[in-house]
Short mmCIF file of C-alpha atoms and ligand atoms in Angstrom, two decimals:
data_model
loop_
_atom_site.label_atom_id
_atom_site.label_comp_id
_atom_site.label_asym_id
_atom_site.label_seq_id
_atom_site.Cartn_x
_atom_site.Cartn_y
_atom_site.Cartn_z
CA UNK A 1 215.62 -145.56 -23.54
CA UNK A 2 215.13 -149.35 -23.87
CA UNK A 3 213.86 -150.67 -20.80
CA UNK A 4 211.14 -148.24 -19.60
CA UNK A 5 208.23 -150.59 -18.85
CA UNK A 6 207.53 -150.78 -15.14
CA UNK A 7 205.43 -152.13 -12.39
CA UNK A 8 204.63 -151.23 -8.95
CA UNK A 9 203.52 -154.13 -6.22
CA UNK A 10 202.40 -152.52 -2.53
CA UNK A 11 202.41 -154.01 0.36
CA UNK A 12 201.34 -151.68 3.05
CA UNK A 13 198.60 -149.53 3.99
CA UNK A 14 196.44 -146.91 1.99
CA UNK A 15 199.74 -144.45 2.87
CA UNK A 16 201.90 -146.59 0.30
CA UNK A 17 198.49 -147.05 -2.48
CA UNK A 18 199.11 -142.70 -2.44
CA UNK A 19 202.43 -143.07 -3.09
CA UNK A 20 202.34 -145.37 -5.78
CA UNK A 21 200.21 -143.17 -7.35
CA UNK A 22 202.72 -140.31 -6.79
CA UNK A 23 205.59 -142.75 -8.03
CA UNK A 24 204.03 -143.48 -11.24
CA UNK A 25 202.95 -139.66 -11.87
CA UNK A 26 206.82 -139.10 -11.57
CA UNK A 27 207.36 -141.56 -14.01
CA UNK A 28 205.40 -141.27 -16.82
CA UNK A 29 206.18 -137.56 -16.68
CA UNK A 30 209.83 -139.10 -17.12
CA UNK A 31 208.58 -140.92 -20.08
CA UNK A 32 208.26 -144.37 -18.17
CA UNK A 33 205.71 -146.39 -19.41
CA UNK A 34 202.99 -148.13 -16.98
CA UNK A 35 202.87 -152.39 -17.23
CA UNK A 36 199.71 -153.85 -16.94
CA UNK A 37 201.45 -156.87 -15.49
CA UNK A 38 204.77 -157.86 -14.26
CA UNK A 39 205.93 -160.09 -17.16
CA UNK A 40 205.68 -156.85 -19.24
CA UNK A 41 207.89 -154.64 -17.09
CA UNK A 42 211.41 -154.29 -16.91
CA UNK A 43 211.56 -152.13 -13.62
CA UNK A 44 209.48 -153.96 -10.34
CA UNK A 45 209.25 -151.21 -7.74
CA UNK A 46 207.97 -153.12 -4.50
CA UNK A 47 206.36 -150.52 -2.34
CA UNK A 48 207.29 -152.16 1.03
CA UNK A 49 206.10 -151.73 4.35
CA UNK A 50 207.91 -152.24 7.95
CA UNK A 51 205.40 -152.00 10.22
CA UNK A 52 204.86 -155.97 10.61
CA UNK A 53 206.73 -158.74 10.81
CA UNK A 54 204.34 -160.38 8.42
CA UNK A 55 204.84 -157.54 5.62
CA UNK A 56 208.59 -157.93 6.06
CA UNK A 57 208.12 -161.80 5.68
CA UNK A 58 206.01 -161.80 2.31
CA UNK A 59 208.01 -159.14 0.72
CA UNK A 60 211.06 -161.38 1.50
CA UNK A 61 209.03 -164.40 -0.15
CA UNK A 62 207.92 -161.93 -3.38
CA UNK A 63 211.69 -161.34 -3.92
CA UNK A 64 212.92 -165.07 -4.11
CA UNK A 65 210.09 -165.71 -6.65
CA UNK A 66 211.74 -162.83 -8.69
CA UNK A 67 214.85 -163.87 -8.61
CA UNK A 68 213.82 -166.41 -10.97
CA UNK A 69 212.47 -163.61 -12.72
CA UNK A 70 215.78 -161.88 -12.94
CA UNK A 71 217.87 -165.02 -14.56
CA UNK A 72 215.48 -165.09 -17.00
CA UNK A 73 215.32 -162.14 -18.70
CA UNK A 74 216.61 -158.36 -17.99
CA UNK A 75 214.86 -156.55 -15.00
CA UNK A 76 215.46 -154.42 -12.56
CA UNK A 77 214.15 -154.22 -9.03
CA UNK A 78 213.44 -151.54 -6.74
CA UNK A 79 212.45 -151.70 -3.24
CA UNK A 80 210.89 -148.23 -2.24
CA UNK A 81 208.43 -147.22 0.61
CA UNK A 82 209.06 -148.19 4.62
CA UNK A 83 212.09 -149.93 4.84
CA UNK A 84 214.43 -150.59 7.82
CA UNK A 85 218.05 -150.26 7.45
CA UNK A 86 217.93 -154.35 8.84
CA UNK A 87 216.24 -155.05 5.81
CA UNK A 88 218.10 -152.93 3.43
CA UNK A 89 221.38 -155.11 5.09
CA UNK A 90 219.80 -158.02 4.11
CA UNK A 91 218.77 -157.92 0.57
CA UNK A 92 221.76 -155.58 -0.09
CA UNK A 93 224.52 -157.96 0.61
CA UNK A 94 222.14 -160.92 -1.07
CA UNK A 95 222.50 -158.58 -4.40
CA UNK A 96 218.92 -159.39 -4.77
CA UNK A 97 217.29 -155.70 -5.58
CA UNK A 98 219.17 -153.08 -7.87
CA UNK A 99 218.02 -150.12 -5.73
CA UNK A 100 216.16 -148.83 -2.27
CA UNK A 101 214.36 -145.51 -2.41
CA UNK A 102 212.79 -144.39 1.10
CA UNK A 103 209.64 -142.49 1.25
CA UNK A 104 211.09 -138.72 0.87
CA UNK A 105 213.43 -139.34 -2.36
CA UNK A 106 211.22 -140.28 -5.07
CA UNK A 107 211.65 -137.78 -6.84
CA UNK A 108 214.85 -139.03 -7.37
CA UNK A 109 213.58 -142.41 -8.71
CA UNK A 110 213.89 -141.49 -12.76
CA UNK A 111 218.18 -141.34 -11.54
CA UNK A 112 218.35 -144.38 -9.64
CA UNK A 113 216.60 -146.09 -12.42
CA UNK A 114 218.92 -145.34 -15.32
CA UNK A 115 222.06 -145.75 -12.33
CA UNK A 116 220.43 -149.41 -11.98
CA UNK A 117 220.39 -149.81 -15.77
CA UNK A 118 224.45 -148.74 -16.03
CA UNK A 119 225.07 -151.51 -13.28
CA UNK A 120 224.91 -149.88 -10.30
CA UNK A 121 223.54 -150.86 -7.58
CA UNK A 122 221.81 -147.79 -5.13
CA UNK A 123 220.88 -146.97 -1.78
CA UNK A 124 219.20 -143.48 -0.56
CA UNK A 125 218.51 -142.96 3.22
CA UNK A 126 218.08 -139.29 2.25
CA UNK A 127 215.79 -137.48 4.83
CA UNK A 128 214.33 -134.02 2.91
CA UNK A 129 212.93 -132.89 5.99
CA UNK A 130 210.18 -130.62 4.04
CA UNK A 131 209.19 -133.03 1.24
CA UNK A 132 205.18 -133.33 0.68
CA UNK A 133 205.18 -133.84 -3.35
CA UNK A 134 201.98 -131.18 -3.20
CA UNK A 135 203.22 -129.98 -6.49
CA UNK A 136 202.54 -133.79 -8.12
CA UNK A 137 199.42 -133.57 -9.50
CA UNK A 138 197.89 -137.43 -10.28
CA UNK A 139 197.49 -138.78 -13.29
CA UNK A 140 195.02 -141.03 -15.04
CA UNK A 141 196.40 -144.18 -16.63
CA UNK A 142 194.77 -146.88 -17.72
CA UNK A 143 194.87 -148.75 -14.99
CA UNK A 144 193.04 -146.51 -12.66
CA UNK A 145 190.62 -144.94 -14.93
CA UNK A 146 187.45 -146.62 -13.81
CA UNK A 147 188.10 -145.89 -10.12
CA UNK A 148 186.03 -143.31 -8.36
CA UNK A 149 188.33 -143.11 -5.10
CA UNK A 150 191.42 -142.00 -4.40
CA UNK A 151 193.74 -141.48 -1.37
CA UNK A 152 195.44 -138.12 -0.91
CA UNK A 153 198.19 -137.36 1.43
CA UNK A 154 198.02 -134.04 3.74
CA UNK A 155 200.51 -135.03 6.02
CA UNK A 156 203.99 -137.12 5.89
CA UNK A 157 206.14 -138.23 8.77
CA UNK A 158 205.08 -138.62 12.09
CA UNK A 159 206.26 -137.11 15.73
CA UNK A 160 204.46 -139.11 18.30
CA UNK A 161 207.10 -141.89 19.12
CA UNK A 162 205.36 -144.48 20.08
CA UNK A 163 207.26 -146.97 20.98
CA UNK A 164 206.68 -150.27 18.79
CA UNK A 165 206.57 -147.98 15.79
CA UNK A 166 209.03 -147.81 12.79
CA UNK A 167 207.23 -144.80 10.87
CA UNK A 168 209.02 -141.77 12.61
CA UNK A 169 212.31 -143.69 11.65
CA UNK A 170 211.44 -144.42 7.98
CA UNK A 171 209.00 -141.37 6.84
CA UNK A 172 210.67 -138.69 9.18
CA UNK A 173 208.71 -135.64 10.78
CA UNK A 174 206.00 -134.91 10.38
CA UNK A 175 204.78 -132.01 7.85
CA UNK A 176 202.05 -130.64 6.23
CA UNK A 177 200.82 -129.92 2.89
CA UNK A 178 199.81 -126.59 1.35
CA UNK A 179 195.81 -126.02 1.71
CA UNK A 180 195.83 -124.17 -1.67
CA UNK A 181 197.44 -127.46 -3.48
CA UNK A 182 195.48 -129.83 -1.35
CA UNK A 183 192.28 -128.03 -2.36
CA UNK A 184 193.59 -127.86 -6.07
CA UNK A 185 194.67 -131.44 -5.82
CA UNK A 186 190.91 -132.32 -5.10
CA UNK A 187 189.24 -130.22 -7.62
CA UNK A 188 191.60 -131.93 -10.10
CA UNK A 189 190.74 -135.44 -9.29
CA UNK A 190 186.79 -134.09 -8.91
CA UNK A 191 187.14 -133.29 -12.67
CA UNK A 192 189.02 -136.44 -13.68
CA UNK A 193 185.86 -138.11 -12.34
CA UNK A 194 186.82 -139.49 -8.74
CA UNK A 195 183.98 -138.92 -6.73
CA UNK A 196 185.34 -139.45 -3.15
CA UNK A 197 188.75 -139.07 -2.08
CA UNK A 198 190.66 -139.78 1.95
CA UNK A 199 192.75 -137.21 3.48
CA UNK A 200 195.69 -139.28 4.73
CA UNK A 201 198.35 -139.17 7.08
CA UNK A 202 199.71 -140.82 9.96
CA UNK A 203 198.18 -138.75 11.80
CA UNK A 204 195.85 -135.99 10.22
CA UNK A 205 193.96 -134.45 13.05
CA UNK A 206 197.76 -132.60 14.04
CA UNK A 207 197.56 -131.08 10.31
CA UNK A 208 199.01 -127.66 10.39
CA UNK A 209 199.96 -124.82 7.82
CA UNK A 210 200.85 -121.68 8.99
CA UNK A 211 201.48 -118.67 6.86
CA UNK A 212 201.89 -114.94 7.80
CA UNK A 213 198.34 -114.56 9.69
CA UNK A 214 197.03 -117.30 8.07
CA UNK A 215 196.80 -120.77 10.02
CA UNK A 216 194.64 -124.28 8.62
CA UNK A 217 194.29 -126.70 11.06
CA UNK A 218 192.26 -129.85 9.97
CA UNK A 219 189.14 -128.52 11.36
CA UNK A 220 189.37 -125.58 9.00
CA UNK A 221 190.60 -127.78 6.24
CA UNK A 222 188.08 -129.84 6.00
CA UNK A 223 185.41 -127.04 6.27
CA UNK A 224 187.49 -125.27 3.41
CA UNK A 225 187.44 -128.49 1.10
CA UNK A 226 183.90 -129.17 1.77
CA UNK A 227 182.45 -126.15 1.17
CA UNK A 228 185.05 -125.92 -2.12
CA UNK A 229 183.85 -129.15 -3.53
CA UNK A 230 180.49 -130.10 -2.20
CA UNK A 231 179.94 -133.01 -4.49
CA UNK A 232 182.66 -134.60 -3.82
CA UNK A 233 183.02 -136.83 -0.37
CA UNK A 234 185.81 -136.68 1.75
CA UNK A 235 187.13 -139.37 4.33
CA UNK A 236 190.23 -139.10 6.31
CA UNK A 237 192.59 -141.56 8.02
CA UNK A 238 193.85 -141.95 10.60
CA UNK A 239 193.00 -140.09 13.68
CA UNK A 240 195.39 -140.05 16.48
CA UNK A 241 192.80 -140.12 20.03
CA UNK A 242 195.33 -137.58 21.07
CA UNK A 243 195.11 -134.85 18.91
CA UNK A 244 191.28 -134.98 17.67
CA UNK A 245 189.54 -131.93 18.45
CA UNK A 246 186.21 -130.65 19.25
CA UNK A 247 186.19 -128.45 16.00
CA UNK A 248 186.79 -131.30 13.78
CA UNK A 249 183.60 -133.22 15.31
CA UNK A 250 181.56 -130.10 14.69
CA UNK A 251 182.85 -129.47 10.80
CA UNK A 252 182.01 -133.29 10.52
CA UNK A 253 178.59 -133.18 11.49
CA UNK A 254 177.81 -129.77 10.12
CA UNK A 255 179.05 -131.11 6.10
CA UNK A 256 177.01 -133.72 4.41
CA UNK A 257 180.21 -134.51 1.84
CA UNK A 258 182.22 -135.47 5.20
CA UNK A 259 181.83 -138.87 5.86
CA UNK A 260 180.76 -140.50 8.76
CA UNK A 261 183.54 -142.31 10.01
CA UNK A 262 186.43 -142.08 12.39
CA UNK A 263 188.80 -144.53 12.49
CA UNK A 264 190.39 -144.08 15.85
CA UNK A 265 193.12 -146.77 16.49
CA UNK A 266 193.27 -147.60 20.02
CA UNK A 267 196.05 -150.30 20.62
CA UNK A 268 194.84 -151.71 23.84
CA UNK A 269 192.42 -150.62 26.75
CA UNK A 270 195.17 -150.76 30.02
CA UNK A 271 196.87 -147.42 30.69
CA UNK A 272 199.68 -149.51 31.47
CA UNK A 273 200.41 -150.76 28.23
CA UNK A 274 199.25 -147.60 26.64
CA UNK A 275 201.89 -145.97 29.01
CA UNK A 276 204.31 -148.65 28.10
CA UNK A 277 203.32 -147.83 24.14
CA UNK A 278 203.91 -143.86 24.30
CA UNK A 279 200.46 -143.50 23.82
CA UNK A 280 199.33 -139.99 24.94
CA UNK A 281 196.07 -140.71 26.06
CA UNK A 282 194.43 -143.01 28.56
CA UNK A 283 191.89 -145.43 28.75
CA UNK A 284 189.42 -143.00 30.36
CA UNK A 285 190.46 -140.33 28.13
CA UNK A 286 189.75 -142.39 24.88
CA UNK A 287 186.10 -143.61 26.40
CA UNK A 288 185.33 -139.74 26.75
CA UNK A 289 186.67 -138.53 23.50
CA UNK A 290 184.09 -141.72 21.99
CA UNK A 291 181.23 -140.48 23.85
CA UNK A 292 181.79 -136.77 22.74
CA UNK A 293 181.47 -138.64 18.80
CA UNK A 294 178.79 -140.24 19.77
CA UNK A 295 176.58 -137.35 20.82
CA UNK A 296 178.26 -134.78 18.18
CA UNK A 297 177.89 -137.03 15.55
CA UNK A 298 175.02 -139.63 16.68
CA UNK A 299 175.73 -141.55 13.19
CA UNK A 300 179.41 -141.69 13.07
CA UNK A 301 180.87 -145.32 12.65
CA UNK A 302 184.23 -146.09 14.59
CA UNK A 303 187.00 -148.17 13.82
CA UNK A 304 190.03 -149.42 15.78
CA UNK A 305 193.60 -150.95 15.51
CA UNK A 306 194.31 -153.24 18.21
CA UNK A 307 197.58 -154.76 19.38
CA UNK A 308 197.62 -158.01 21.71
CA UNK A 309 200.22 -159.04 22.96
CA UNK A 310 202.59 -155.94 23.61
CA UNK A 311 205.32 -155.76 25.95
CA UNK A 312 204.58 -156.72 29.44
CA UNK A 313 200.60 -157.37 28.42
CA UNK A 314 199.18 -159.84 31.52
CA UNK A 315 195.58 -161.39 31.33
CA UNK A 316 194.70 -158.38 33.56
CA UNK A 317 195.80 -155.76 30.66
CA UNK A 318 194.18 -157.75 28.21
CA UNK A 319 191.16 -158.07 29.74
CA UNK A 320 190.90 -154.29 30.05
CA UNK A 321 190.99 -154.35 26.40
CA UNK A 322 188.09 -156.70 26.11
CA UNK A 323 186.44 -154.56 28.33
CA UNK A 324 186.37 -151.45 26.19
CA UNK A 325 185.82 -153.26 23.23
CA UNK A 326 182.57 -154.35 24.91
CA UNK A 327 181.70 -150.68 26.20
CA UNK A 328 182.18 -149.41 22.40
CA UNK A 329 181.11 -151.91 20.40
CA UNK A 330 183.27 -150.92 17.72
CA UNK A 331 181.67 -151.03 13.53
CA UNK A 332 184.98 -152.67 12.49
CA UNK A 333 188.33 -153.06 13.38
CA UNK A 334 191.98 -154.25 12.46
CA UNK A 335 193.87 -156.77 15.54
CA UNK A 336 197.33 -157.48 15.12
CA UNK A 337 199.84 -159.07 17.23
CA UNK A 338 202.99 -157.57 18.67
CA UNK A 339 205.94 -158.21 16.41
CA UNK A 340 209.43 -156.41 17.72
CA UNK A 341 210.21 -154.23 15.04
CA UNK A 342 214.26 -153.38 14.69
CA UNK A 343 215.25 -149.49 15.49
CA UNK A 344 212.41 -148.94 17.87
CA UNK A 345 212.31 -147.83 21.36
CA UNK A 346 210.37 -151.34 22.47
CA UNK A 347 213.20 -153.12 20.75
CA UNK A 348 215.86 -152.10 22.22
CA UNK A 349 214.51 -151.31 25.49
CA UNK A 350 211.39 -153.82 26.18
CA UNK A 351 211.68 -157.71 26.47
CA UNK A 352 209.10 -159.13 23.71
CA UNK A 353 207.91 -161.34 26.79
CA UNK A 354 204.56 -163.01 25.92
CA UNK A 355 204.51 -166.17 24.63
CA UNK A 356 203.78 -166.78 21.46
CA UNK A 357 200.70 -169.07 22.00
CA UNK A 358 199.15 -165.94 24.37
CA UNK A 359 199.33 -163.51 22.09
CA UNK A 360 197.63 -165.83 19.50
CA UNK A 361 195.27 -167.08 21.93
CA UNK A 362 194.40 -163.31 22.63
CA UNK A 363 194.20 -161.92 18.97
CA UNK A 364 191.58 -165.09 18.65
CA UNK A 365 189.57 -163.85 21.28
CA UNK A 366 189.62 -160.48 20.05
CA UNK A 367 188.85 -161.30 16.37
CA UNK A 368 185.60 -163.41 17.70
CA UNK A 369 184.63 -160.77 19.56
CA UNK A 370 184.98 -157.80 17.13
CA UNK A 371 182.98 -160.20 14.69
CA UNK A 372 180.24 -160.39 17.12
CA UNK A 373 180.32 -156.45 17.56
CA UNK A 374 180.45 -156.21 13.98
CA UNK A 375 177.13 -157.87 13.59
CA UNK A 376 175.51 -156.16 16.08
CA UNK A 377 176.31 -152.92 14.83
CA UNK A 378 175.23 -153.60 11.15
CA UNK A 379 171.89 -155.08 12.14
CA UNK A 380 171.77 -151.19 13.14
CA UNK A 381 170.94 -150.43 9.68
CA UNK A 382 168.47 -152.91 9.01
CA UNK A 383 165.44 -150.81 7.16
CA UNK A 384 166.76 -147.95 6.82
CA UNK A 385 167.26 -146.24 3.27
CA UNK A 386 171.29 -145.36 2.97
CA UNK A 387 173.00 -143.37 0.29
CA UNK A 388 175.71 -145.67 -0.95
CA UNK A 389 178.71 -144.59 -3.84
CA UNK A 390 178.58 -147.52 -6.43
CA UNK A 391 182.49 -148.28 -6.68
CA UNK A 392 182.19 -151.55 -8.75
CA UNK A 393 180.52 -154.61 -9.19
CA UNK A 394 180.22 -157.01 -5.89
CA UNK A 395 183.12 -159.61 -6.21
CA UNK A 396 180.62 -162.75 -5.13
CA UNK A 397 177.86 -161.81 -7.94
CA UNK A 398 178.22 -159.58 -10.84
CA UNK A 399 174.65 -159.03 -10.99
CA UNK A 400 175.47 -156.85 -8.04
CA UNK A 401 176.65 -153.48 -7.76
CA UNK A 402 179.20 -153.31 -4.19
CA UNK A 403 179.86 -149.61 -2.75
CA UNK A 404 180.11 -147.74 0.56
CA UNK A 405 177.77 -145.61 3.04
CA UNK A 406 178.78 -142.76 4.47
CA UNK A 407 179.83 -145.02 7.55
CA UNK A 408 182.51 -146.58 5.36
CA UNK A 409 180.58 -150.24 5.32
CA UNK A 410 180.22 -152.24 2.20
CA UNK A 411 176.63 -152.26 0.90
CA UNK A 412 175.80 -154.46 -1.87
CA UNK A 413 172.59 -154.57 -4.08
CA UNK A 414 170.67 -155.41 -7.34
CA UNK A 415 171.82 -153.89 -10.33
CA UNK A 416 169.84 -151.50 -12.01
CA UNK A 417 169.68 -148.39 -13.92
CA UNK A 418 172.69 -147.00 -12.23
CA UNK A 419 176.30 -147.08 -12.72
CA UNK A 420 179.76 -147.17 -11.28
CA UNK A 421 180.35 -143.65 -9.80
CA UNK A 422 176.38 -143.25 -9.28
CA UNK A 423 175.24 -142.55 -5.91
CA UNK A 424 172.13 -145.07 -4.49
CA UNK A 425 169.45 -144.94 -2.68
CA UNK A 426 169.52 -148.29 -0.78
CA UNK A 427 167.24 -150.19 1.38
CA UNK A 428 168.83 -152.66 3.52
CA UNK A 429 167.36 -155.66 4.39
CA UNK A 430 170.10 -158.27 5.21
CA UNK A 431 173.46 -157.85 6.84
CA UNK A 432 176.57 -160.56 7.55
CA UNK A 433 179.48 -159.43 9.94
CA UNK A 434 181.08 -157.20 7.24
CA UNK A 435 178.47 -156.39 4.24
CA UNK A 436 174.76 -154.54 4.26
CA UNK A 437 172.65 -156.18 1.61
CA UNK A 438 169.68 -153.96 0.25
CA UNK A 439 168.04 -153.14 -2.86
CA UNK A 440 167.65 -149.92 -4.83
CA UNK A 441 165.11 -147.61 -2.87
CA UNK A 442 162.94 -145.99 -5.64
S1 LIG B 1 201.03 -142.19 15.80
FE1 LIG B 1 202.34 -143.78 16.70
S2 LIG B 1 201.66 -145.64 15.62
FE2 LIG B 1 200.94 -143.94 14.39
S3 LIG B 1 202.57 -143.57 12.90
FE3 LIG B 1 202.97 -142.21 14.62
S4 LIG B 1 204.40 -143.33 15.91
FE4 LIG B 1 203.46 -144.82 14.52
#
């Protein structure tokens, strides 16, 4: 075939970086050929995202620069990933992309490329309600051979409902993967030279396989892939507050390859609007399950996502928020504000009623205020000796390696001796809001 060159742009979160990765394994076993860049590539698959506005907005923006693109020479575009049925609508009758592939037909993409390329133009809003791809194994290119990380999906879909959210409607139910493959998935990127990979999932800690007698949960899938691969680390993201368990904080302190972090999105501090959200946990409820971290695993890091601004939110509600931000002093965090977000249950049923200036006013106050908590918690590791995974060199100076601790924060430090894909020994001795800086500890 001709036109076989093609190029994948995301614009989401690590969930749509794993699918890519799936995408293009499906492809070059197709005989597709990888671009380097987009001039190069006759097929632009934009891996889109519909969880924000702001997403929506730039991947709108990305597709009037192609058109450009498109009078001037022969390409094809594909939008694939989370996408609402609003914004199929719109690009559809605007003839600007050649085909839409949601998140559980990719398999399919080979078909509704060489459709595309006989003039067609295609839309999928197939569901396959048991679709997890655990039979795609990854493959190198090389684009991605010097990385050392790499995301892996365990779950798909998600059941919780909250009410702002899109996911349910555009990745389906939720389902698990196979242990066996996930373990075997793993192993294979552990001898392809990754050295750390994340469990994802919209929600992992409600991970389930059940077979005859046998049942995995993620507590028991974590111990199995530690003690499987012991060299390798393993992260996981995200935790829903709801559904984390006592026996996951005891495998994670109890396996040195399990990393230290938790990122445990929140969305606000008032049981009101967490009521108002779906939510299944309340304020009180979330403090406890931090606590029980805390003293379980005394060095765990947590994260948040935050959302000002939400239906109904008063200062009262916000303050609340403020409030446990200041009781937790969270390591790091990521603050949005509410956008409405067609097809959900706040949509159609809640009046976006904050103004705009308040909810900007709030994710401000927020920001500063995570910044500050930031700091604090970094000057934490001041002095102490941290093992860090070199992943590159530090984007600011090349004469400095940049990697993570087991806490998930960026350390960087003087080259020397070691390599990309080398684990450290670092001392720290100067921290900003968001990087450790150390040197090696010899
Ligand atoms: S847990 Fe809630 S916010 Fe997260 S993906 Fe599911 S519905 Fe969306």
């Amino acid at each position: 075939m001709k036109y076989k060159n093609f190029y994948i742009e995301n614009y989401g979160c690590q969930m749509n970086i794993s699918d890519s990765d799936i995408i293009t394994s499906i492809l070059l076993n197709h005989g597709f050929i990888l671009s380097e860049n987009l001039d190069k590539a006759n097929i632009i698959l934009l891996n889109a995202c519909s969880i924000r506005e702001k997403a929506e907005l730039t991947l709108k923006k990305r597709l009037e620069q192609l058109k450009f693109l498109k009078k001037k020479k022969k390409i094809w575009i594909g939008i694939i990933g989370c996408f609402s049925k609003e914004i199929t609508k719109f690009f559809w009758n605007k003839k600007m992309v050649d085909f839409f592939i949601p998140p559980d037909s990719y398999r399919e993409i080979p078909n509704f490329i060489y459709y595309s390329i006989m003039g067609m133009q295609y839309l999928s809003y197939t569901k396959k309600k048991n679709e997890t791809y655990a039979d795609i194994s990854f493959v190198k290119t090389k684009q991605n051979n010097k990385k050392i990380t790499s995301f892996l999906s365990i779950t798909r879909g998600c059941n919780n409902m909250c009410t702002f959210c899109i996911v349910p409607f555009t990745r389906g139910r939720e389902r698990s993967s196979d242990p066996d493959s996930i373990i075997k998935e793993c192993k294979h990127l552990y001898q392809n030279g990754y050295k750390e990979v994340t469990l994802l999932g919209q929600n992992v800690d409600s991970y389930l396989w059940i077979e005859e007698k046998n049942i995995v949960d993620f507590s028991k899938l974590l111990d199995l892939l530690a003690k499987e691969i012991p060299m390798m680390r393993i992260r996981f993201s995200t935790s829903n507050p709801h559904d984390m368990s006592n026996k996951v904080l005891e495998v994670i302190s109890k396996h040195k390859n399990i990393c230290k972090h938790i990122h445990l999105p929140v969305q606000s501090g008032s049981n009101k609007i967490l009521k108002l959200m779906n939510r299944k946990y309340t304020r009180e409820e979330y403090l406890f399950l931090v606590k029980k971290i805390q003293s379980i695993i005394p060095e765990c890091s947590i994260s948040h996502d935050i959302m000002t601004g939400f239906c109904n939110e008063n200062e009262q509600d916000h303050q609340d928020t403020i409030n446990l931000m200041n009781e937790i002093k969270y390591n790091y965090g990521y603050m949005f504000s509410y956008s409405p977000r067609p097809g959900t249950y706040a949509y159609r049923k809640l009046k976006d009623n904050v103004p705009k200036h308040i909810k900007k006013k709030r994710l401000q106050e927020i920001i500063d205020l995570q910044r500050k908590h930031s700091f604090y918690r970094m000057q934490e590791h001041l002095g102490r000796v941290e093992e860090v995974l070199i992943e590159g060199e530090s984007k600011k100076n090349n004469q400095y390696w940049y990697g993570r601790n087991t806490q998930n924060l960026i350390v960087v430090f003087p080259k020397k001796f070691l390599n990309i894909g080398d684990y450290a020994h670092v001392k720290i001795k100067d921290t900003t809001s968001a990087t450790l800086i150390g040197e090696l500890f010899i």
